[in-house]
mmCIF file of C-alpha atoms and ligand atoms in Angstrom:
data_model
loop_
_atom_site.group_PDB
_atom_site.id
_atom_site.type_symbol
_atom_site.label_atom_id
_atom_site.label_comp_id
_atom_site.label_asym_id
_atom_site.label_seq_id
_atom_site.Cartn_x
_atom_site.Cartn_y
_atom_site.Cartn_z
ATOM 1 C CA UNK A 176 0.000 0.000 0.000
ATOM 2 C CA UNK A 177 1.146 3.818 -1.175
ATOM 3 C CA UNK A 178 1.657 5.736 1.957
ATOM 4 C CA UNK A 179 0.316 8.832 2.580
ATOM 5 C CA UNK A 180 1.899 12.515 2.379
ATOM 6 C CA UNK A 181 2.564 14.809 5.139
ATOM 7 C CA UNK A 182 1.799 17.974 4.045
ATOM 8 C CA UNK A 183 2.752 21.317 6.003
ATOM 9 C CA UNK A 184 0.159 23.928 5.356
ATOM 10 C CA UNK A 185 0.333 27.408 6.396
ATOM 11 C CA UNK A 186 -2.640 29.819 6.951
ATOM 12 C CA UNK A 187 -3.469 33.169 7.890
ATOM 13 C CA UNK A 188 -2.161 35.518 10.721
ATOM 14 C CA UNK A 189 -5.031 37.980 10.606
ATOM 15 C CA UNK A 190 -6.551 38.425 7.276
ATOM 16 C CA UNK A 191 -8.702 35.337 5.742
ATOM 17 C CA UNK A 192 -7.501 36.698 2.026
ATOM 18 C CA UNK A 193 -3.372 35.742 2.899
ATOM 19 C CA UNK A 194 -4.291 32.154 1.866
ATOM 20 C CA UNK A 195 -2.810 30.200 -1.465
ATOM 21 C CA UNK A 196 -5.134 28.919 -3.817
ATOM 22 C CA UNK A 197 -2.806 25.848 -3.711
ATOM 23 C CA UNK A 198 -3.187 25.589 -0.052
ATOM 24 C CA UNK A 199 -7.003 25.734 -0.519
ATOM 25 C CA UNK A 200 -7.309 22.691 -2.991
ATOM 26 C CA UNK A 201 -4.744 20.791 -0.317
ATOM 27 C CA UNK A 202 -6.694 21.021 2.479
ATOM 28 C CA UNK A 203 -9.936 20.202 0.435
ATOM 29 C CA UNK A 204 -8.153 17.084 -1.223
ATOM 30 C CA UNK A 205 -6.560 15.610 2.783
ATOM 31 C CA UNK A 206 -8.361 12.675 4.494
ATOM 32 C CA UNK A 207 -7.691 14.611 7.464
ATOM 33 C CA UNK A 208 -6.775 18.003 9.108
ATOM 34 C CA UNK A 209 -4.044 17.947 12.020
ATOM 35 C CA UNK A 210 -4.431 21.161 13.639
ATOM 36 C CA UNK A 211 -3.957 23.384 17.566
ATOM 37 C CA UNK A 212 -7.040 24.679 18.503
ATOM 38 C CA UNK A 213 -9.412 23.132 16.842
ATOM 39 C CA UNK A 214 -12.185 26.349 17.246
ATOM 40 C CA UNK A 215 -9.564 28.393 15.210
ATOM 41 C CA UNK A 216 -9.091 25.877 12.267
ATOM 42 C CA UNK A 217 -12.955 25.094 12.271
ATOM 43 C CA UNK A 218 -13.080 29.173 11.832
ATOM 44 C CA UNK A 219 -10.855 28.975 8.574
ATOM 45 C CA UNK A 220 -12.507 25.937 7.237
ATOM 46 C CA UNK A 221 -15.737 27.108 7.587
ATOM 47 C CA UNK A 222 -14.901 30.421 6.312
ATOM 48 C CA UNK A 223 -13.163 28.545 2.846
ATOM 49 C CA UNK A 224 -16.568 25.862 2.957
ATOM 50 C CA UNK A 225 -14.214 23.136 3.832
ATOM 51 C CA UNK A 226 -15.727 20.119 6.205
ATOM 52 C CA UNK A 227 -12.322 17.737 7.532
ATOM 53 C CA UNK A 228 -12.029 15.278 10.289
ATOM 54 C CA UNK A 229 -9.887 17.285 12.667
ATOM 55 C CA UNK A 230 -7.057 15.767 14.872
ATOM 56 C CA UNK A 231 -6.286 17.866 17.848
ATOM 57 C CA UNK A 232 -2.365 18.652 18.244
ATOM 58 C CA UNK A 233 -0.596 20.932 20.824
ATOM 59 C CA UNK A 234 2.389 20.966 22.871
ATOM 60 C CA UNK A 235 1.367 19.412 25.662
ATOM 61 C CA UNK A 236 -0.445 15.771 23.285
ATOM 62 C CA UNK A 237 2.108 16.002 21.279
ATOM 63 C CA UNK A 238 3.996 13.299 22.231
ATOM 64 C CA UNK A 239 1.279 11.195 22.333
ATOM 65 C CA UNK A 240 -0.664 11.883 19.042
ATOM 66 C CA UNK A 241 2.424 11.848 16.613
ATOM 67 C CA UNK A 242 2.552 7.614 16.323
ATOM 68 C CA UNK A 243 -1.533 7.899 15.510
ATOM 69 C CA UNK A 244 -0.641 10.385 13.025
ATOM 70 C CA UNK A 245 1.960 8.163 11.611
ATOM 71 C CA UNK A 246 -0.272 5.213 11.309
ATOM 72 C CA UNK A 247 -2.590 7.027 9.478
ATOM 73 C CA UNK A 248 0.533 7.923 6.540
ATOM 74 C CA UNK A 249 1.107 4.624 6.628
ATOM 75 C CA UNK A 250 -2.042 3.503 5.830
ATOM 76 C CA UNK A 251 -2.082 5.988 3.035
ATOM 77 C CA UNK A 252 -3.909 8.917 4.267
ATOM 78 C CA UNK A 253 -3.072 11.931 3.412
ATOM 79 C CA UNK A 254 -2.839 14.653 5.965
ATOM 80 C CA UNK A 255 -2.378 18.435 6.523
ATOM 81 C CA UNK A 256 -0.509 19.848 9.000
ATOM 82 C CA UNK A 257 -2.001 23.610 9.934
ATOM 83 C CA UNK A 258 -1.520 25.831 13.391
ATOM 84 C CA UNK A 259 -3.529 28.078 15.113
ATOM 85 C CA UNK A 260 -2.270 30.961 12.708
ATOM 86 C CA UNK A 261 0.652 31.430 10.537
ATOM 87 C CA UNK A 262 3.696 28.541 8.787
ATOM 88 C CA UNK A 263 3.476 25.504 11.193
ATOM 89 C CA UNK A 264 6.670 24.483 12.973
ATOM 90 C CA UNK A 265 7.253 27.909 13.246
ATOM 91 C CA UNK A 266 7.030 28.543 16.963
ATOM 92 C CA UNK A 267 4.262 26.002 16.684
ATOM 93 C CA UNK A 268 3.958 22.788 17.705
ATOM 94 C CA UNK A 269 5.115 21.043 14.240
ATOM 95 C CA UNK A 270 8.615 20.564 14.272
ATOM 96 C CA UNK A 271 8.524 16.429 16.199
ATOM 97 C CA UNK A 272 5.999 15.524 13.227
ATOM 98 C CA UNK A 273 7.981 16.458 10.439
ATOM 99 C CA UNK A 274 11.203 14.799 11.875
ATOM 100 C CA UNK A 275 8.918 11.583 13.248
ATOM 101 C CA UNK A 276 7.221 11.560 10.004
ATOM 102 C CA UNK A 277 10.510 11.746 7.785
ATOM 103 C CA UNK A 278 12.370 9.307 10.497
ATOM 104 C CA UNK A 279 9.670 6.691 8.968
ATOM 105 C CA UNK A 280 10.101 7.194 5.384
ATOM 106 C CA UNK A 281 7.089 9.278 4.528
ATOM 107 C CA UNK A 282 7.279 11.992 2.293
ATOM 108 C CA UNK A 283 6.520 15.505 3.878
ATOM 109 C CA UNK A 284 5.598 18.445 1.707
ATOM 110 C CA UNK A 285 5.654 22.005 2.627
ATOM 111 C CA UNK A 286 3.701 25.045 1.070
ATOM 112 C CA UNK A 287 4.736 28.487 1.092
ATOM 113 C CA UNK A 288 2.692 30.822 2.901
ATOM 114 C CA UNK A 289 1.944 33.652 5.468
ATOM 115 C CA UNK A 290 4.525 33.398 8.314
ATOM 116 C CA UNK A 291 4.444 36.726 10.892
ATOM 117 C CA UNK A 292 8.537 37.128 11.182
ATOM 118 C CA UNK A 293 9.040 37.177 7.368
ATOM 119 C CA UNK A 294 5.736 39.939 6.856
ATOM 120 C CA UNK A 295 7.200 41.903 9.752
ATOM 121 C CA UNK A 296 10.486 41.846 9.081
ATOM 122 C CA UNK A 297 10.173 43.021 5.197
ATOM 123 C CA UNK A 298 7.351 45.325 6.332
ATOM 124 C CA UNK A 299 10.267 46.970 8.745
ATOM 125 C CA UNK A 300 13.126 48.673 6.869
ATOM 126 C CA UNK A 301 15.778 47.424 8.864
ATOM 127 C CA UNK A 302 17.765 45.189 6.700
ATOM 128 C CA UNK A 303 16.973 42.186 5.289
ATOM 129 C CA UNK A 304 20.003 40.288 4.188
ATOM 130 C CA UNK A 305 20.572 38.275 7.073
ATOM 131 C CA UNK A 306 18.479 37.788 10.273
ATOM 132 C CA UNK A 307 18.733 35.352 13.303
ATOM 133 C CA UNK A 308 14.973 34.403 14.554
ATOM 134 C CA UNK A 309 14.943 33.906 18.510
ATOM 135 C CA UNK A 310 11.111 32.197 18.464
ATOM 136 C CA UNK A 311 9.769 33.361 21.852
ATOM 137 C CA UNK A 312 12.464 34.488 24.638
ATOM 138 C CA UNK A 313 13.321 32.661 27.518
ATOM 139 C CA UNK A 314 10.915 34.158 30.018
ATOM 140 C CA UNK A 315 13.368 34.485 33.462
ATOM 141 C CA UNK A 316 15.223 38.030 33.076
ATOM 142 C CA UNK A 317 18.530 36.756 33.199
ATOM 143 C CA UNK A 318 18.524 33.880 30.544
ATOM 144 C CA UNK A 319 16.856 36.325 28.306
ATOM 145 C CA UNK A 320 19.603 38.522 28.073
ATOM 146 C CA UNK A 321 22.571 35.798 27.725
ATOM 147 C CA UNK A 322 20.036 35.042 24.678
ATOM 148 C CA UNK A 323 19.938 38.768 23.236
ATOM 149 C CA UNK A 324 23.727 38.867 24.075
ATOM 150 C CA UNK A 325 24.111 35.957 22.217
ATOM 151 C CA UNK A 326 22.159 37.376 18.904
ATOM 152 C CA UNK A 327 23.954 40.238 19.363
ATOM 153 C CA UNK A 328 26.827 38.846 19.219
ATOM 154 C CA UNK A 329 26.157 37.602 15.295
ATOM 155 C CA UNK A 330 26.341 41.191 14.168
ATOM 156 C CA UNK A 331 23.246 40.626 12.265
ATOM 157 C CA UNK A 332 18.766 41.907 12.259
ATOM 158 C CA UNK A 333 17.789 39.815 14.754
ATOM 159 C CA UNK A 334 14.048 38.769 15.283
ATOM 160 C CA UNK A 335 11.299 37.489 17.643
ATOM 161 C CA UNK A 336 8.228 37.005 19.192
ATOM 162 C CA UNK A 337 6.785 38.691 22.529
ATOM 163 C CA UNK A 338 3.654 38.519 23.877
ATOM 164 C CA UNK A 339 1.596 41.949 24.798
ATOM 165 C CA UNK A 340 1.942 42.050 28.514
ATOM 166 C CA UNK A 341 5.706 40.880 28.531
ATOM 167 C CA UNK A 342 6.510 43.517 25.699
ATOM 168 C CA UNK A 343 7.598 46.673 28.003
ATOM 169 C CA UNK A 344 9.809 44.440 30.011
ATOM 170 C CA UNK A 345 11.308 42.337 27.306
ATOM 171 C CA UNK A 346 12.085 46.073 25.655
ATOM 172 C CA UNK A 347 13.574 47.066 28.617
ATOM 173 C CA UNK A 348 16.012 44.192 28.541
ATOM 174 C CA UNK A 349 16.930 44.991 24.960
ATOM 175 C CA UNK A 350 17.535 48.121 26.037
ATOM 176 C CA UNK A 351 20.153 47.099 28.570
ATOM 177 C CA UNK A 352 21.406 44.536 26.003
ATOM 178 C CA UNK A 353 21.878 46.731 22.870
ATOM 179 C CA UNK A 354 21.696 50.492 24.257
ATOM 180 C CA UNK A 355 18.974 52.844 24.042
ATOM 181 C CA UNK A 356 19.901 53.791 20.399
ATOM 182 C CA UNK A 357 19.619 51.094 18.485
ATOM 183 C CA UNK A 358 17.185 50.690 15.947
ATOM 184 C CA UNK A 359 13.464 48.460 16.657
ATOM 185 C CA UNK A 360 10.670 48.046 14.601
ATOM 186 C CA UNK A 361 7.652 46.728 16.634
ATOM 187 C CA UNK A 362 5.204 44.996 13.882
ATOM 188 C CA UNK A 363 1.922 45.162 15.329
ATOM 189 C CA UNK A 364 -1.681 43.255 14.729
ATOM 190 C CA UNK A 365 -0.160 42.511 10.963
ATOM 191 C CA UNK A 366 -2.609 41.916 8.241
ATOM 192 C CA UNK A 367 -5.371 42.873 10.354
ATOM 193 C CA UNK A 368 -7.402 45.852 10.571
ATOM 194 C CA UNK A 369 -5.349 47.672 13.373
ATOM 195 C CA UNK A 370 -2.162 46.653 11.808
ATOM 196 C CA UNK A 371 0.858 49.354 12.659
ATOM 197 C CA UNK A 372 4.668 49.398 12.529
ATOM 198 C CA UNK A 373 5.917 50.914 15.685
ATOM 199 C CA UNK A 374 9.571 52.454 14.594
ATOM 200 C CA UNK A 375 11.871 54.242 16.648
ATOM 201 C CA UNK A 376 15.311 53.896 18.902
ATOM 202 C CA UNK A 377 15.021 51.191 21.756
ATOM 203 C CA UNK A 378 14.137 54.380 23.907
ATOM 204 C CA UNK A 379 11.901 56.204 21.605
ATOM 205 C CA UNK A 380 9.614 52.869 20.971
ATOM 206 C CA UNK A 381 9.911 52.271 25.067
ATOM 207 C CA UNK A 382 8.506 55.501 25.586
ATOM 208 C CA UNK A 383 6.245 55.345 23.210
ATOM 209 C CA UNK A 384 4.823 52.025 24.841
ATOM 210 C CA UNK A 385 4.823 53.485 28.422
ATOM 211 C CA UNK A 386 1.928 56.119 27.300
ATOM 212 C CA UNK A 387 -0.237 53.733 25.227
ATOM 213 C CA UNK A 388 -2.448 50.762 25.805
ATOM 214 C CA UNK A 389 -0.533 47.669 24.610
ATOM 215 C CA UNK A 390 -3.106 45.143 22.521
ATOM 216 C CA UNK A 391 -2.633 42.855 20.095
ATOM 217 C CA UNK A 392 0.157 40.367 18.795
ATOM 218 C CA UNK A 393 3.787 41.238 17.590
ATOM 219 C CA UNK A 394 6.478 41.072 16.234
ATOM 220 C CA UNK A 395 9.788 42.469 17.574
ATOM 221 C CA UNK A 396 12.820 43.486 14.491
ATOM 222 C CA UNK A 397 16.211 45.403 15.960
ATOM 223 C CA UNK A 398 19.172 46.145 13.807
ATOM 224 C CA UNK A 399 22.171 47.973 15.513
ATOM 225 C CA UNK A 400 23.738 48.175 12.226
ATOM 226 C CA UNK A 401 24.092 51.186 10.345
ATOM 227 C CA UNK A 402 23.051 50.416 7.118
ATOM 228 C CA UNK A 403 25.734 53.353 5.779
ATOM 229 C CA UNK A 404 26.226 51.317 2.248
ATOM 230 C CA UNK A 405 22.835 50.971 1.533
ATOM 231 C CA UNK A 406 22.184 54.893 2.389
ATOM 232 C CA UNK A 407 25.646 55.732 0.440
ATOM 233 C CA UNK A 408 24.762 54.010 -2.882
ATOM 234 C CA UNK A 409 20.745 54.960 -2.622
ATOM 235 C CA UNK A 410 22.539 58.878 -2.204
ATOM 236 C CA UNK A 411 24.441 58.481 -5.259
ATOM 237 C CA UNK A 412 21.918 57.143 -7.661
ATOM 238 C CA UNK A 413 19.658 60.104 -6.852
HETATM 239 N N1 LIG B 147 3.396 29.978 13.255
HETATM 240 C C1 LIG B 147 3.227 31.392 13.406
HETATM 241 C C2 LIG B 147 3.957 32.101 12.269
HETATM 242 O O1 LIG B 147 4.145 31.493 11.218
HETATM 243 O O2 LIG B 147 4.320 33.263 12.412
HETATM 244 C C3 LIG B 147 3.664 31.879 14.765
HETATM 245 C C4 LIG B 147 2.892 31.268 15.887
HETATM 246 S S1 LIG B 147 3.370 31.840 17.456
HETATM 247 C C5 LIG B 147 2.543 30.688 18.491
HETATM 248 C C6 LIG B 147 2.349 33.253 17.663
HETATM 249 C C7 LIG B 147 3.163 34.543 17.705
HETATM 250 O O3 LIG B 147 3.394 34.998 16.376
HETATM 251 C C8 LIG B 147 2.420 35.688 18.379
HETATM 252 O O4 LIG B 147 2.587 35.667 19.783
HETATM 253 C C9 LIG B 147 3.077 36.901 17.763
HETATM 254 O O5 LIG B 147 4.305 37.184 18.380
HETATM 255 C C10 LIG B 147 3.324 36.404 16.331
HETATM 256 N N2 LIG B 147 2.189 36.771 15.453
HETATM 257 C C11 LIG B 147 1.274 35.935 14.933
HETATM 258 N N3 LIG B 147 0.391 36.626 14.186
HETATM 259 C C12 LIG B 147 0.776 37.915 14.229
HETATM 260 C C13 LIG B 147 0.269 39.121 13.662
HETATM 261 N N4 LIG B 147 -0.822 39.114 12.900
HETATM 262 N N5 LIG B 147 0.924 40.280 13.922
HETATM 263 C C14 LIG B 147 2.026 40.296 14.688
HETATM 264 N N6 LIG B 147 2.545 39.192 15.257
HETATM 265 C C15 LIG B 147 1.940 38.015 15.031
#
C-alpha cells in the first residue's frame, strides 16, 4: 500500500484573504486536518466551505498523538498539517511531526505561505540580508539577556516574538542589552485591521509604549547596524 503525504500547510495571521489557492485545494483534497485549537481551524474551514475530520495537536499531546498520526501515513492517508495561525513548525507545535514523520520514510511536503517574522520583518526597513529568529524568549530576566547577548553577538537583524503584557519588560532588557539607540521596529496586529509598525530607537519605541495601551500580537525586528552602504549608494543614484 502507497503511503500517505505529510503535508505542512500554512494559513493566515489575521486576514482570511493571505491564503494560497494551492493551499485551498490541499486542504480540500486531505483525508484529514491535524491542527492546535481546533475552534480556530474550524473558523478557517468554515470560512473557505471546507468540512475535515480534525485531529487535535498541541504541545502538551504532542507526544502522544504523533505515532496515531503516523499510522494514518502509513495507511495511506493523506494529511495536513495547519496551526492556530501562521507557517506551522514555526514557533508552533510542528517541528517532532515532520522529523517523526521523515524518520519513517514518509514523504513531507511544505507550502509556502503567510509566516508573521518574514511579513514583519520586510514590512520593517531594517535590513533584510541576514536575520537570526529567537522564536519566543526565555521568560526568566537573566537567561533572556545571555540570549539577546548571544544574537547580538552575530552582528546581524535579529528577530522574535513577545507577547503583549511581557513587551515593556522584554524592551527594557533589549535596552540594557543593545543600548537605548539602536534601531526596533515593533510589527503590530499585521494583516489585520489595526495593523501598525511601531519604529523608533530602543528608547523612543519604550517611551512610546509606556503612554499607550498595549493590545494585540507582535512582532519584535532590531538592527544595531548602520546600514551606511545601503544609504551611500541609494545617495548616489539620486
Ligand atoms: N506559526 C506562526 C507564524 O508562522 O508566524 C507563529 C505562531 S506563534 C505561536 C504566535 C506569535 O506569532 C504571536 O505571539 C506573535 O508574536 C506572532 N504573530 C502571529 N500573528 C501575528 C500578527 N498578525 N501580527 C504580529 N505578530 C503576530
Amino acid at each position: 500500500m502507497n503511503k500517505g503525504i505529510l503535508y505542512i500547510v500554512p494559513t493566515p495571521i489575521g486576514n482570511l484573504e493571505d491564503i494560497t489557492l494551492r493551499a485551498i485545494r490541499i486542504l480540500k483534497e486531505s483525508d484529514l486536518i491535524v491542527c492546535e485549537d481546533t475552534r480556530q481551524t474550524l473558523k478557517l474551514l468554515s470560512h473557505l466551505q471546507i468540512s475535515k475530520k480534525l485531529i487535535s495537536f498541541y504541545t502538551q499531546n504532542q507526544l502522544r498523538k504523533i505515532p496515531q498520526i503516523i499510522s494514518m501515513l502509513q495507511q495511506g492517508k493523506n494529511i495536513s498539517l495547519v496551526s492556530d495561525c501562521g507557517t506551522p513548525a514555526i514557533s508552533d507545535p510542528g517541528y517532532y511531526l515532520v522529523k517523526e514523520v521523515l524518520k519513517n520514510n514518509i514523504n513531507v511536503i511544505s507550502l509556502p505561505g503567510p509566516c508573521a517574522l518574514t511579513t514583519a520583518l520586510v514590512g520593517s526597513g531594517l535590513p533584510t540580508d541576514s536575520f537570526v529568529f529567537l522564536g519566543f524568549l526565555r521568560k526568566k530576566t537573566g537567561k533572556m539577556k545571555k540570549e539577546l547577548e548571544e544574537a547580538k553577538s552575530i552582528n546581524k537583524t535579529i528577530i522574535f516574538y513577545e507577547s503583549p503584557h511581557r513587551i515593556i519588560k522584554t524592551i527594557g532588557t533589549c535596552q540594557e542589552v543593545f543600548g537605548a539607540d539602536c534601531n526596533i521596529v515593533l510589527g503590530r496586529e499585521l494583516t489585520k485591521k489595526f495593523e501598525e509598525y511601531i519604529r523608533g530607537t530602543i528608547s523612543e519605541v519604550l517611551e512610546n509604549l509606556k503612554n499607550r495601551e498595549i493590545l494585540g500580537e507582535f512582532v519584535i525586528i532590531i538592527s544595531c547596524t548602520e546600514d551606511k552602504e545601503t544609504d551611500d549608494k541609494i545617495t548616489s543614484e539620486f
